[in-house]
CSV table of C-alpha atoms and ligand atoms in Angstrom, one decimal:
chain,number,residue,atom,x,y,z
A,1170,MET,CA,-89.0,-69.7,87.2
A,1171,LYS,CA,-90.6,-69.6,83.8
A,1172,ASN,CA,-90.3,-72.0,80.9
A,1173,ILE,CA,-91.3,-73.2,77.5
A,1174,LEU,CA,-90.7,-76.9,77.3
A,1175,THR,CA,-90.5,-78.1,73.7
A,1176,ILE,CA,-90.7,-81.8,73.4
A,1177,PHE,CA,-89.4,-83.3,70.2
A,1178,GLY,CA,-91.2,-86.6,69.9
A,1179,GLY,CA,-94.1,-85.0,71.7
A,1180,SER,CA,-96.6,-87.7,70.5
A,1181,GLY,CA,-94.2,-90.6,71.1
A,1182,ASN,CA,-94.5,-93.4,73.7
A,1183,LEU,CA,-92.1,-91.8,76.2
A,1184,ALA,CA,-94.0,-88.6,76.1
A,1185,TYR,CA,-97.4,-90.2,76.5
A,1186,LEU,CA,-96.4,-92.8,79.1
A,1187,LYS,CA,-93.9,-90.8,81.2
A,1188,LEU,CA,-93.5,-87.1,80.4
A,1189,TYR,CA,-97.2,-85.9,80.3
A,1190,PRO,CA,-98.3,-87.9,83.4
A,1191,ALA,CA,-95.2,-86.7,85.3
A,1192,LEU,CA,-95.9,-83.0,84.3
A,1193,LEU,CA,-99.5,-83.4,85.1
A,1194,ASN,CA,-98.7,-84.6,88.6
A,1195,LEU,CA,-96.2,-81.7,89.1
A,1196,ASP,CA,-99.0,-79.3,88.0
A,1197,ARG,CA,-101.4,-80.9,90.5
A,1198,LEU,CA,-98.8,-80.3,93.2
A,1199,ASP,CA,-98.2,-76.7,92.0
A,1200,GLN,CA,-94.6,-77.6,91.3
A,1201,LEU,CA,-94.4,-76.4,87.7
A,1202,PRO,CA,-92.6,-73.1,87.0
A,1203,ASP,CA,-94.9,-70.1,87.5
A,1204,SER,CA,-95.3,-69.5,83.8
A,1205,PHE,CA,-95.1,-72.8,82.0
A,1206,ARG,CA,-96.0,-73.9,78.5
A,1207,ILE,CA,-95.5,-77.2,76.7
A,1208,LEU,CA,-94.9,-77.2,73.0
A,1209,ALA,CA,-95.3,-80.8,71.6
A,1210,ALA,CA,-93.4,-81.2,68.3
A,1211,ALA,CA,-93.9,-84.3,66.2
A,1212,ARG,CA,-94.1,-85.3,62.6
A,1213,SER,CA,-97.8,-86.1,62.1
A,1214,LYS,CA,-100.2,-83.4,61.1
A,1215,ARG,CA,-103.0,-82.6,63.5
A,1216,SER,CA,-104.6,-79.6,65.2
A,1217,ASN,CA,-104.0,-78.4,68.7
A,1218,GLU,CA,-107.5,-79.5,69.6
A,1219,GLU,CA,-107.0,-83.0,68.2
A,1220,PHE,CA,-103.8,-83.4,70.1
A,1221,ARG,CA,-105.2,-82.2,73.4
A,1222,LEU,CA,-108.1,-84.6,73.0
A,1223,GLU,CA,-105.7,-87.4,72.4
A,1224,ILE,CA,-103.7,-86.6,75.6
A,1225,LYS,CA,-106.9,-86.1,77.5
A,1226,LYS,CA,-108.1,-89.6,76.7
A,1227,ARG,CA,-104.9,-91.0,78.1
A,1228,LEU,CA,-104.6,-88.8,81.1
A,1229,GLN,CA,-108.1,-89.3,82.2
A,1230,LEU,CA,-107.0,-92.7,83.4
A,1231,VAL,CA,-104.7,-91.1,85.9
A,1232,GLU,CA,-106.5,-87.8,86.7
A,1233,SER,CA,-110.1,-87.8,87.8
A,1234,ASP,CA,-110.4,-84.1,88.6
A,1235,PRO,CA,-111.5,-82.3,85.3
A,1236,ILE,CA,-110.4,-78.9,86.6
A,1237,ILE,CA,-106.8,-80.1,87.1
A,1238,LEU,CA,-106.8,-81.9,83.8
A,1239,ASP,CA,-108.2,-79.0,81.8
A,1240,ARG,CA,-105.7,-76.6,83.4
A,1241,PHE,CA,-102.9,-78.9,82.4
A,1242,LEU,CA,-104.2,-79.4,78.8
A,1243,GLU,CA,-104.5,-75.7,78.4
A,1244,ARG,CA,-100.7,-75.4,78.7
A,1245,ILE,CA,-100.1,-77.6,75.7
A,1246,THR,CA,-99.6,-76.5,72.1
A,1247,TYR,CA,-98.9,-78.8,69.2
A,1248,ILE,CA,-96.7,-78.2,66.2
A,1249,SER,CA,-96.1,-80.6,63.4
A,1250,LEU,CA,-92.7,-80.5,61.9
A,1251,SER,CA,-90.1,-82.6,60.2
A,1252,PHE,CA,-87.1,-83.0,62.5
A,1253,LYS,CA,-84.7,-82.7,59.6
A,1254,ASP,CA,-86.1,-79.8,57.7
A,1255,LEU,CA,-84.4,-76.5,58.7
A,1256,GLU,CA,-87.3,-74.4,57.3
A,1257,ASP,CA,-89.7,-76.0,59.7
A,1258,TYR,CA,-87.5,-74.7,62.5
A,1259,SER,CA,-88.2,-71.1,61.5
A,1260,ARG,CA,-91.9,-71.9,62.1
A,1261,LEU,CA,-90.9,-73.4,65.4
A,1262,LYS,CA,-89.0,-70.4,66.4
A,1263,LYS,CA,-91.9,-68.1,65.5
A,1264,ARG,CA,-94.3,-70.3,67.6
A,1265,ILE,CA,-91.9,-70.3,70.5
A,1266,ASP,CA,-91.4,-66.5,70.3
A,1267,THR,CA,-95.2,-65.9,70.2
A,1268,LEU,CA,-95.7,-68.1,73.3
A,1269,ASP,CA,-92.8,-66.4,75.0
A,1270,SER,CA,-94.2,-62.9,74.6
A,1271,LYS,CA,-97.8,-64.0,75.3
A,1272,TYR,CA,-96.9,-65.7,78.6
A,1273,SER,CA,-93.8,-63.6,79.5
A,1274,ILE,CA,-91.5,-66.5,79.5
A,1275,GLU,CA,-88.4,-64.3,79.2
A,1276,ASN,CA,-86.5,-66.5,76.9
A,1277,ASN,CA,-86.3,-69.5,79.2
A,1278,ARG,CA,-86.4,-72.5,76.9
A,1279,ILE,CA,-85.9,-76.2,77.3
A,1280,PHE,CA,-85.6,-78.5,74.4
A,1281,TYR,CA,-86.3,-82.1,75.3
A,1282,LEU,CA,-85.2,-84.6,72.7
A,1283,ALA,CA,-87.5,-87.6,73.3
A,1284,THR,CA,-87.0,-88.9,69.8
A,1285,SER,CA,-85.1,-91.8,68.3
A,1286,PRO,CA,-81.4,-91.1,68.9
A,1287,ASP,CA,-80.9,-90.9,65.1
A,1288,PHE,CA,-82.4,-87.3,65.3
A,1289,PHE,CA,-80.4,-86.0,68.2
A,1290,SER,CA,-77.7,-84.4,66.0
A,1291,ILE,CA,-79.9,-82.9,63.3
A,1292,ILE,CA,-82.3,-81.4,65.8
A,1293,THR,CA,-79.6,-79.7,67.8
A,1294,LYS,CA,-77.9,-78.5,64.6
A,1295,ASN,CA,-81.2,-77.1,63.3
A,1296,LEU,CA,-81.9,-75.4,66.6
A,1297,SER,CA,-78.5,-73.8,66.5
A,1298,ASP,CA,-78.9,-72.7,62.9
A,1299,GLN,CA,-82.1,-71.0,63.8
A,1300,ASN,CA,-80.3,-69.4,66.8
A,1301,MET,CA,-82.7,-71.1,69.3
A,1302,ILE,CA,-79.7,-72.5,71.2
A,1303,ASN,CA,-76.3,-70.8,71.4
A,1304,GLN,CA,-73.3,-70.6,73.5
A,1305,GLU,CA,-74.1,-67.2,74.9
A,1306,THR,CA,-77.4,-66.7,76.6
A,1307,GLY,CA,-77.3,-69.6,79.0
A,1308,ASN,CA,-81.0,-69.7,79.5
A,1309,GLN,CA,-81.7,-72.6,77.2
A,1310,LYS,CA,-81.3,-76.3,78.1
A,1311,ILE,CA,-81.1,-79.4,76.0
A,1312,VAL,CA,-82.3,-82.6,77.5
A,1313,ILE,CA,-81.0,-85.8,75.8
A,1314,GLU,CA,-83.0,-89.0,76.4
A,1315,LYS,CA,-81.3,-92.3,76.4
A,1316,PRO,CA,-79.4,-93.9,74.7
A,1317,PHE,CA,-76.4,-91.5,74.7
A,1318,GLY,CA,-74.5,-93.3,71.9
A,1319,THR,CA,-74.2,-97.0,71.2
A,1320,ASP,CA,-70.5,-97.2,72.1
A,1321,PHE,CA,-67.7,-94.8,73.2
A,1322,GLU,CA,-67.0,-93.5,69.7
A,1323,SER,CA,-70.6,-92.6,68.9
A,1324,ALA,CA,-71.2,-91.2,72.4
A,1325,LYS,CA,-68.1,-89.0,72.0
A,1326,ASP,CA,-69.3,-87.8,68.5
A,1327,LEU,CA,-72.6,-86.9,69.9
A,1328,ASN,CA,-71.1,-85.1,72.9
A,1329,ASP,CA,-68.6,-83.2,70.8
A,1330,HIS,CA,-71.4,-82.2,68.5
A,1331,LEU,CA,-73.5,-80.9,71.3
A,1332,LEU,CA,-70.7,-78.9,72.7
A,1333,GLU,CA,-70.3,-77.1,69.4
A,1334,PHE,CA,-73.7,-75.5,70.1
A,1335,ILE,CA,-74.3,-75.3,73.8
A,1336,HIS,CA,-72.3,-75.3,77.1
A,1337,GLU,CA,-71.9,-78.5,79.2
A,1338,GLU,CA,-73.9,-76.8,82.1
A,1339,ASP,CA,-76.9,-76.6,79.7
A,1340,ILE,CA,-76.9,-80.2,78.7
A,1341,TYR,CA,-79.1,-82.6,80.7
A,1342,ARG,CA,-78.4,-86.3,79.9
A,1343,ILE,CA,-81.2,-88.5,81.2
A,1344,ASP,CA,-80.7,-91.7,83.2
A,1345,HIS,CA,-84.1,-92.1,84.8
A,1346,TYR,CA,-82.8,-94.5,87.5
A,1347,LEU,CA,-81.2,-91.4,89.1
A,1348,GLY,CA,-84.7,-90.2,89.7
A,1349,LYS,CA,-85.8,-93.3,91.6
A,1350,ASP,CA,-86.3,-92.4,95.2
A,1351,MET,CA,-84.5,-95.4,96.7
A,1352,ILE,CA,-81.4,-94.8,94.5
A,1353,ALA,CA,-81.2,-91.3,95.7
A,1354,ASN,CA,-81.6,-92.7,99.2
A,1355,ILE,CA,-78.5,-94.9,98.9
A,1356,LEU,CA,-76.2,-91.9,99.8
A,1357,TYR,CA,-78.3,-91.1,102.8
A,1358,LEU,CA,-78.5,-94.7,104.0
A,1359,ARG,CA,-74.7,-95.1,103.6
A,1360,PHE,CA,-73.4,-91.8,105.0
A,1361,SER,CA,-75.9,-90.8,107.7
A,1362,ASN,CA,-75.7,-94.2,109.4
A,1363,PRO,CA,-72.5,-95.1,111.1
A,1364,ILE,CA,-73.8,-98.7,111.5
A,1365,PHE,CA,-73.4,-98.9,107.7
A,1366,SER,CA,-70.7,-96.4,106.8
A,1367,GLY,CA,-68.3,-98.0,109.3
A,1368,VAL,CA,-68.5,-101.4,107.5
A,1369,TRP,CA,-68.7,-100.3,103.9
A,1370,SER,CA,-65.5,-101.7,102.5
A,1371,LYS,CA,-63.6,-104.9,101.5
A,1372,ASP,CA,-62.8,-105.5,105.2
A,1373,TYR,CA,-66.4,-106.3,106.0
A,1374,ILE,CA,-68.2,-106.8,102.7
A,1375,ASP,CA,-68.0,-110.1,100.9
A,1376,ASN,CA,-69.8,-109.2,97.7
A,1377,ILE,CA,-72.5,-106.9,96.3
A,1378,GLN,CA,-75.3,-107.9,94.0
A,1379,ILE,CA,-77.3,-105.5,91.8
A,1380,VAL,CA,-80.3,-107.0,90.1
A,1381,ALA,CA,-82.8,-105.4,87.7
A,1382,SER,CA,-85.2,-108.1,86.5
A,1383,GLU,CA,-88.1,-107.3,84.2
A,1384,GLU,CA,-91.2,-109.3,83.3
A,1385,ILE,CA,-91.9,-107.5,80.1
A,1386,GLY,CA,-90.3,-108.4,76.8
A,1387,ILE,CA,-89.1,-105.9,74.3
A,1388,GLN,CA,-92.6,-104.7,73.5
A,1389,GLU,CA,-92.7,-102.6,70.3
A,1390,ARG,CA,-89.1,-101.6,70.5
A,1391,GLY,CA,-87.6,-104.4,68.3
A,1392,ARG,CA,-85.7,-102.1,66.0
A,1393,TYR,CA,-83.9,-100.3,68.8
A,1394,TYR,CA,-83.4,-103.3,71.1
A,1395,ASP,CA,-81.9,-105.6,68.5
A,1396,ASP,CA,-79.0,-103.2,68.0
A,1397,SER,CA,-78.7,-102.6,71.7
A,1398,GLY,CA,-79.2,-105.6,73.9
A,1399,ALA,CA,-79.2,-105.8,77.7
A,1400,LEU,CA,-75.5,-104.7,78.1
A,1401,ARG,CA,-76.1,-101.4,76.4
A,1402,ASP,CA,-79.8,-100.9,77.3
A,1403,MET,CA,-79.5,-101.6,81.1
A,1404,VAL,CA,-76.0,-102.4,82.3
A,1405,GLN,CA,-74.0,-99.4,80.8
A,1406,LYS,CA,-76.6,-97.0,82.2
A,1407,HIS,CA,-78.8,-98.0,85.0
A,1408,LEU,CA,-76.9,-100.8,86.7
A,1409,LEU,CA,-73.5,-99.0,86.5
A,1410,GLN,CA,-75.1,-95.9,87.9
A,1411,ILE,CA,-76.3,-97.9,90.9
A,1412,LEU,CA,-72.9,-99.5,91.3
A,1413,GLY,CA,-71.2,-96.1,91.3
A,1414,THR,CA,-73.6,-94.8,94.0
A,1415,VAL,CA,-73.1,-97.9,96.1
A,1416,ALA,CA,-69.3,-98.0,95.8
A,1417,MET,CA,-68.2,-94.3,95.8
A,1418,GLU,CA,-66.2,-92.9,98.7
A,1419,MET,CA,-67.8,-90.4,101.0
A,1420,PRO,CA,-67.9,-87.0,99.1
A,1421,ASP,CA,-66.9,-83.8,100.8
A,1422,ASN,CA,-70.5,-82.8,100.7
A,1423,PHE,CA,-73.6,-83.7,98.7
A,1424,ASP,CA,-73.1,-81.1,96.1
A,1425,THR,CA,-73.4,-82.3,92.5
A,1426,HIS,CA,-69.8,-81.8,91.7
A,1427,CYS,CA,-68.5,-83.6,94.8
A,1428,VAL,CA,-70.8,-86.6,94.4
A,1429,GLN,CA,-70.1,-86.9,90.7
A,1430,LYS,CA,-66.4,-86.6,91.2
A,1431,GLU,CA,-66.5,-89.6,93.6
A,1432,LYS,CA,-68.7,-91.6,91.3
A,1433,ILE,CA,-66.4,-91.0,88.4
A,1434,GLN,CA,-63.4,-92.3,90.4
A,1435,ILE,CA,-65.3,-95.6,90.7
A,1436,PHE,CA,-66.1,-95.7,87.0
A,1437,LYS,CA,-62.5,-95.0,86.2
A,1438,SER,CA,-61.4,-98.0,88.4
A,1439,LEU,CA,-63.7,-100.6,86.8
A,1440,ARG,CA,-61.6,-103.5,85.7
A,1441,ILE,CA,-61.8,-103.8,82.0
A,1442,TYR,CA,-61.8,-107.3,80.6
A,1443,ASN,CA,-60.0,-108.4,77.5
A,1444,CYS,CA,-61.6,-110.8,75.2
A,1445,SER,CA,-60.0,-113.9,76.7
A,1446,GLU,CA,-61.3,-112.9,80.1
A,1447,VAL,CA,-64.8,-112.1,79.1
A,1448,SER,CA,-66.2,-115.6,79.2
A,1449,GLU,CA,-65.0,-116.1,82.7
A,1450,HIS,CA,-66.9,-113.1,84.1
A,1451,ILE,CA,-70.0,-112.7,81.9
A,1452,ALA,CA,-73.1,-114.8,81.1
A,1453,LEU,CA,-75.5,-113.7,78.4
A,1454,GLY,CA,-78.9,-115.1,77.5
A,1455,GLN,CA,-81.8,-114.7,75.1
A,1456,TYR,CA,-85.4,-115.7,75.8
A,1457,LYS,CA,-87.2,-118.3,73.9
A,1458,GLU,CA,-90.8,-119.1,73.6
A,1459,ASN,CA,-92.9,-120.2,76.5
A,1460,LYS,CA,-96.1,-121.7,75.1
A,1461,GLN,CA,-97.7,-122.2,78.5
A,1462,LYS,CA,-97.5,-118.5,79.3
A,1463,SER,CA,-98.1,-117.5,75.7
A,1464,PHE,CA,-94.8,-115.6,75.5
A,1465,LYS,CA,-93.1,-115.4,72.1
A,1466,GLY,CA,-89.4,-116.1,71.8
A,1467,TYR,CA,-87.2,-113.0,71.3
A,1468,ARG,CA,-86.6,-114.0,67.6
A,1469,GLU,CA,-90.3,-114.1,66.9
A,1470,GLU,CA,-90.8,-110.5,68.2
A,1471,LYS,CA,-91.6,-107.8,65.7
A,1472,GLY,CA,-88.5,-106.3,64.1
A,1473,ILE,CA,-86.1,-109.0,65.3
A,1474,LYS,CA,-84.0,-111.0,62.9
A,1475,ASP,CA,-84.5,-114.8,62.8
A,1476,ASP,CA,-80.9,-115.4,63.7
A,1477,SER,CA,-80.4,-112.5,66.1
A,1478,LEU,CA,-77.7,-113.0,68.7
A,1479,THR,CA,-78.7,-110.0,70.8
A,1480,GLU,CA,-78.7,-110.7,74.5
A,1481,THR,CA,-81.9,-110.0,76.4
A,1482,PHE,CA,-80.2,-111.1,79.6
A,1483,ALA,CA,-76.7,-110.3,81.1
A,1484,ALA,CA,-75.0,-111.3,84.3
A,1485,LEU,CA,-71.5,-109.9,85.1
A,1486,GLU,CA,-68.9,-110.3,87.7
A,1487,VAL,CA,-67.3,-106.9,88.1
A,1488,PHE,CA,-64.2,-105.8,90.0
A,1489,ILE,CA,-63.3,-102.3,91.1
A,1490,ASP,CA,-59.5,-101.7,91.2
A,1491,HIS,CA,-59.7,-99.3,94.1
A,1492,PRO,CA,-58.2,-99.9,97.5
A,1493,THR,CA,-61.6,-99.9,99.2
A,1494,TRP,CA,-62.9,-102.7,97.1
A,1495,LYS,CA,-59.9,-104.8,96.5
A,1496,GLY,CA,-61.1,-108.4,95.8
A,1497,VAL,CA,-64.8,-107.7,96.3
A,1498,PRO,CA,-66.9,-109.0,93.4
A,1499,PHE,CA,-69.9,-106.9,92.3
A,1500,TYR,CA,-72.4,-109.1,90.6
A,1501,LEU,CA,-74.8,-107.4,88.2
A,1502,LYS,CA,-77.8,-109.1,86.6
A,1503,THR,CA,-80.6,-107.9,84.3
A,1504,GLY,CA,-83.0,-109.4,81.8
A,1505,LYS,CA,-86.2,-109.1,80.0
A,1506,ARG,CA,-89.0,-111.8,80.3
A,1507,LEU,CA,-87.9,-113.0,83.6
A,1508,ASP,CA,-90.2,-114.3,86.3
A,1509,ARG,CA,-90.7,-111.0,88.1
A,1510,LYS,CA,-90.3,-107.3,88.0
A,1511,ALA,CA,-87.8,-106.3,90.7
A,1512,VAL,CA,-84.8,-104.0,91.2
A,1513,TYR,CA,-82.8,-104.5,94.3
A,1514,ILE,CA,-79.3,-104.4,95.8
A,1515,THR,CA,-77.9,-107.1,98.1
A,1516,ILE,CA,-74.9,-106.5,100.3
A,1517,GLU,CA,-73.5,-109.7,101.7
A,1518,PHE,CA,-71.2,-109.2,104.7
A,1519,LYS,CA,-68.2,-111.3,105.5
A,1520,LYS,CA,-68.6,-113.9,108.3
A,1521,ASP,CA,-66.6,-113.5,111.4
A,1522,LYS,CA,-64.6,-116.7,111.3
A,1523,LYS,CA,-63.2,-116.1,114.8
A,1524,ALA,CA,-66.7,-115.7,116.3
A,1525,GLU,CA,-67.9,-118.8,114.4
A,1526,HIS,CA,-65.0,-120.7,116.0
A,1527,MET,CA,-65.6,-119.3,119.4
A,1528,ILE,CA,-69.4,-120.0,119.4
A,1529,ASN,CA,-68.6,-123.3,117.7
A,1530,LYS,CA,-71.6,-123.0,115.4
A,1531,LYS,CA,-71.9,-122.1,111.7
A,1532,PHE,CA,-74.0,-119.0,111.1
A,1533,GLN,CA,-75.4,-117.1,108.1
A,1534,SER,CA,-73.8,-114.0,106.6
A,1535,ASN,CA,-75.4,-110.7,107.5
A,1536,ILE,CA,-77.4,-109.3,104.6
A,1537,LEU,CA,-78.5,-105.8,103.8
A,1538,GLN,CA,-81.0,-105.6,101.0
A,1539,ILE,CA,-82.0,-102.3,99.4
A,1540,LYS,CA,-85.3,-102.6,97.6
A,1541,ILE,CA,-85.7,-100.1,94.8
A,1542,GLN,CA,-88.9,-101.3,93.1
A,1543,PRO,CA,-91.7,-102.3,93.0
A,1544,GLU,CA,-91.4,-102.4,96.8
A,1545,GLU,CA,-89.2,-99.7,98.2
A,1546,GLY,CA,-87.5,-100.4,101.5
A,1547,ILE,CA,-84.6,-102.0,103.5
A,1548,ASN,CA,-84.3,-105.5,104.8
A,1549,VAL,CA,-81.6,-106.6,107.2
A,1550,ARG,CA,-80.8,-110.1,108.1
A,1551,PHE,CA,-78.8,-111.0,111.2
A,1552,ASN,CA,-78.2,-113.9,113.6
A,1553,LEU,CA,-79.9,-114.7,116.9
A,1554,LYS,CA,-80.1,-117.6,119.2
A,1555,LYS,CA,-83.3,-119.6,118.8
A,1556,PRO,CA,-85.7,-119.2,121.8
A,1557,ARG,CA,-85.5,-122.0,124.4
A,1558,VAL,CA,-82.6,-123.7,122.7
A,1559,GLU,CA,-79.2,-122.7,123.9
A,1560,ASP,CA,-77.0,-123.7,121.1
A,1561,GLU,CA,-78.9,-123.0,117.9
A,1562,ILE,CA,-78.5,-119.9,115.9
A,1563,SER,CA,-80.9,-118.8,113.2
A,1564,SER,CA,-81.0,-115.9,110.8
A,1565,VAL,CA,-83.8,-113.4,111.4
A,1566,GLU,CA,-85.0,-110.4,109.4
A,1567,MET,CA,-85.9,-106.7,110.1
A,1568,ASP,CA,-87.9,-105.3,107.2
A,1569,PHE,CA,-88.7,-101.7,106.6
A,1570,CYS,CA,-91.2,-101.2,103.7
A,1571,LYS,CA,-91.2,-97.6,102.8
A,1572,SER,CA,-93.7,-98.0,100.0
A,1573,CYS,CA,-96.1,-99.7,102.4
A,1574,LEU,CA,-96.5,-96.7,104.7
A,1575,VAL,CA,-99.9,-95.2,104.8
A,1576,ASP,CA,-100.1,-92.1,102.5
A,1577,TYR,CA,-96.7,-92.9,100.9
A,1578,LEU,CA,-96.6,-91.5,97.4
A,1579,ALA,CA,-93.2,-91.7,95.9
A,1580,PRO,CA,-92.6,-89.4,93.0
A,1581,ASP,CA,-92.3,-91.2,89.8
A,1582,ALA,CA,-88.7,-91.1,88.5
A,1583,TYR,CA,-89.6,-88.8,85.6
A,1584,GLU,CA,-91.5,-86.5,87.9
A,1585,LYS,CA,-88.4,-86.1,90.1
A,1586,ILE,CA,-86.2,-85.6,87.0
A,1587,LEU,CA,-88.4,-83.0,85.4
A,1588,SER,CA,-88.7,-81.1,88.6
A,1589,GLY,CA,-84.9,-81.3,89.0
A,1590,LEU,CA,-84.6,-80.0,85.4
A,1591,PHE,CA,-86.6,-76.9,86.2
A,1592,LYS,CA,-84.4,-76.3,89.3
A,1593,ASN,CA,-81.1,-77.1,87.6
A,1594,GLU,CA,-80.4,-80.0,89.9
A,1595,LYS,CA,-77.7,-81.7,87.8
A,1596,LEU,CA,-77.1,-84.5,90.3
A,1597,LEU,CA,-80.2,-86.1,88.7
A,1598,PHE,CA,-78.4,-86.2,85.3
A,1599,THR,CA,-75.3,-87.9,84.0
A,1600,THR,CA,-72.1,-86.2,83.0
A,1601,TRP,CA,-69.9,-86.9,80.0
A,1602,GLU,CA,-67.1,-88.1,82.2
A,1603,GLU,CA,-69.4,-90.8,83.7
A,1604,LEU,CA,-70.6,-92.0,80.3
A,1605,LYS,CA,-67.1,-92.0,78.9
A,1606,HIS,CA,-65.8,-94.5,81.5
A,1607,THR,CA,-68.9,-96.7,81.5
A,1608,TRP,CA,-68.6,-97.0,77.7
A,1609,HIS,CA,-64.9,-97.9,78.1
A,1610,PHE,CA,-66.0,-100.7,80.4
A,1611,ILE,CA,-68.9,-102.0,78.2
A,1612,ASP,CA,-67.4,-101.7,74.8
A,1613,PRO,CA,-65.0,-104.7,74.9
A,1614,ILE,CA,-67.8,-106.9,76.1
A,1615,ALA,CA,-70.6,-105.6,73.9
A,1616,LYS,CA,-68.6,-104.8,70.8
A,1617,SER,CA,-64.9,-105.8,70.4
A,1618,CYS,CA,-65.3,-109.3,71.7
A,1619,SER,CA,-68.4,-110.0,69.7
A,1620,ASN,CA,-67.2,-113.5,68.7
A,1621,THR,CA,-66.7,-114.4,72.3
A,1622,LYS,CA,-70.1,-112.9,72.9
A,1623,LYS,CA,-71.8,-115.4,70.6
A,1624,ASP,CA,-70.3,-118.3,72.5
A,1625,LEU,CA,-71.6,-116.8,75.8
A,1626,LEU,CA,-75.2,-116.6,74.7
A,1627,SER,CA,-77.4,-119.3,76.0
A,1628,PHE,CA,-81.2,-119.5,75.8
A,1629,TYR,CA,-83.8,-119.4,78.6
A,1630,THR,CA,-87.5,-119.9,78.6
A,1631,ALA,CA,-89.4,-116.6,78.7
A,1632,GLY,CA,-91.0,-116.0,82.1
A,1633,THR,CA,-88.3,-117.9,84.1
A,1634,LYS,CA,-85.2,-117.0,86.1
A,1635,GLY,CA,-82.8,-116.7,83.2
A,1636,PRO,CA,-80.1,-118.9,81.9
A,1637,GLU,CA,-78.3,-121.6,84.0
A,1638,SER,CA,-75.0,-120.0,83.0
A,1639,SER,CA,-75.8,-117.0,85.3
A,1640,ILE,CA,-76.1,-119.4,88.3
A,1641,GLU,CA,-72.8,-121.0,87.3
A,1642,LEU,CA,-71.1,-117.6,87.0
A,1643,ILE,CA,-71.6,-116.9,90.7
A,1644,LYS,CA,-71.4,-120.5,91.9
A,1645,LYS,CA,-67.8,-120.7,90.8
A,1646,SER,CA,-66.8,-118.5,93.7
A,1647,GLY,CA,-68.9,-120.5,96.2
A,1648,ARG,CA,-71.6,-117.8,96.3
A,1649,HIS,CA,-75.2,-117.6,95.1
A,1650,TRP,CA,-77.7,-115.0,94.0
A,1651,TRP,CA,-79.7,-113.7,96.9
A,1652,PRO,CA,-83.5,-113.7,96.3
A,1653,TYR,CA,-85.6,-110.7,96.7
B,238,BG6,C1,-85.0,-98.2,80.0
B,238,BG6,C2,-84.7,-99.3,79.1
B,238,BG6,O1,-84.0,-97.3,80.0
B,238,BG6,O2,-85.3,-98.7,81.3
B,238,BG6,C3,-85.9,-100.3,79.0
B,238,BG6,O3,-84.5,-98.8,77.7
B,238,BG6,C4,-86.2,-100.8,80.4
B,238,BG6,O4,-85.6,-101.4,78.2
B,238,BG6,C5,-86.4,-99.6,81.3
B,238,BG6,O5,-87.4,-101.6,80.3
B,238,BG6,C6,-86.6,-100.1,82.8
B,238,BG6,O6,-87.0,-99.0,83.6
B,238,BG6,P1,-87.9,-99.2,84.9
B,238,BG6,O7,-88.0,-97.8,85.4
B,238,BG6,O8,-89.1,-99.8,84.4
B,238,BG6,O9,-87.1,-100.1,85.7
């Protein structure tokens, strides 16, 4: 395995915060390709030395061993270029060719587009015009960061555009949630444990809740976020990917194709709401100022319009029109500036009415909670008789905290994804078919029903649990959000 990884947007936030730390860690663990170079491409003019120094300042915070750090920095070369200017790409090509022959890379090239999505098309076109990607050789890869489109049409345009220049097998679309260890673990939890696989259907499950709550606001990403909102930014990608993994049927095996095929079946079966149904199943919110906590309101954030109606919070009741899940609601919830950072899935099982009648006592539902972050683990709640009292039942818990284990060092999602990229592990990336169906589901809510969307928006104080309307959404069915 040998590679030159060219990162467009090589001096951007994503590269500094996620890509370089992840690559450094892989280097420390000797998990980079044998011959591996990084070419950081960005617009600003600076020398190689200046760029390495800049990265060094940042990475020193995570790497105390100077030998490891210097070895990593030595792999990096910087090139300043305009993403739009074709002539700059001939310089880029020369630089790549030089590195290739110096380090015997044998033409294995990865182009990682970590730029604003506005540049995805022009970069790929310019790469193709300079013959750096083509349909023939098959030893180049294009990595496309999120977001892949803003709706079905734009996503399709981008996809068609990419396919003009490169094969589907060589396109790697990022959804970094697929690199989270507990999300990958869902398949193993479900299919290697008959105690769970035997009860994974409408016959035993009452509802499933998928929650991704964030404490942070929109940070410096106002321009992007105001056109996106929680539905596109989180639900269409990360939350639906979790839903697909939780709901898919058992695949023939864990090969990429088989797993993705089953997941696509679920995305195809998502019930699509028309505008008159949207208000019944969706609650949206936007955070407002919290003086006590010194949190700005969304509309006061940099780059946000004073009268913006963009949702920073979304809760949805989703149904899957598939025999396994007939009548089972999936509740999804996500928001910025909530009271905590946590991603978790709660599976609430049906109560056995006959047993309740026979024991003549009311008892709680069984709960399985899969904790994805910050804590990673599994929590199961079940019923037992209270000690010394014959006729009282109480709900007790069994908790497995994976991230609390001594020496537990989960790979960061980007570390896993980059390592998967070098090994062509496409299960860690999304396919066009998946994106197509998830956009079909989100578009009516985020786009076509925009008038209804305005009516759905309610305001919540930053740093709290989100709008009341999300509690109402689930309460209507006699259920409630399970806490973490
Ligand atoms: C990104 C979104 O895809 O995921 C961000 O664009 C969000 O808005 C982030 O904050 C959440 O990722 P994580 O790994 O922190 O849960």
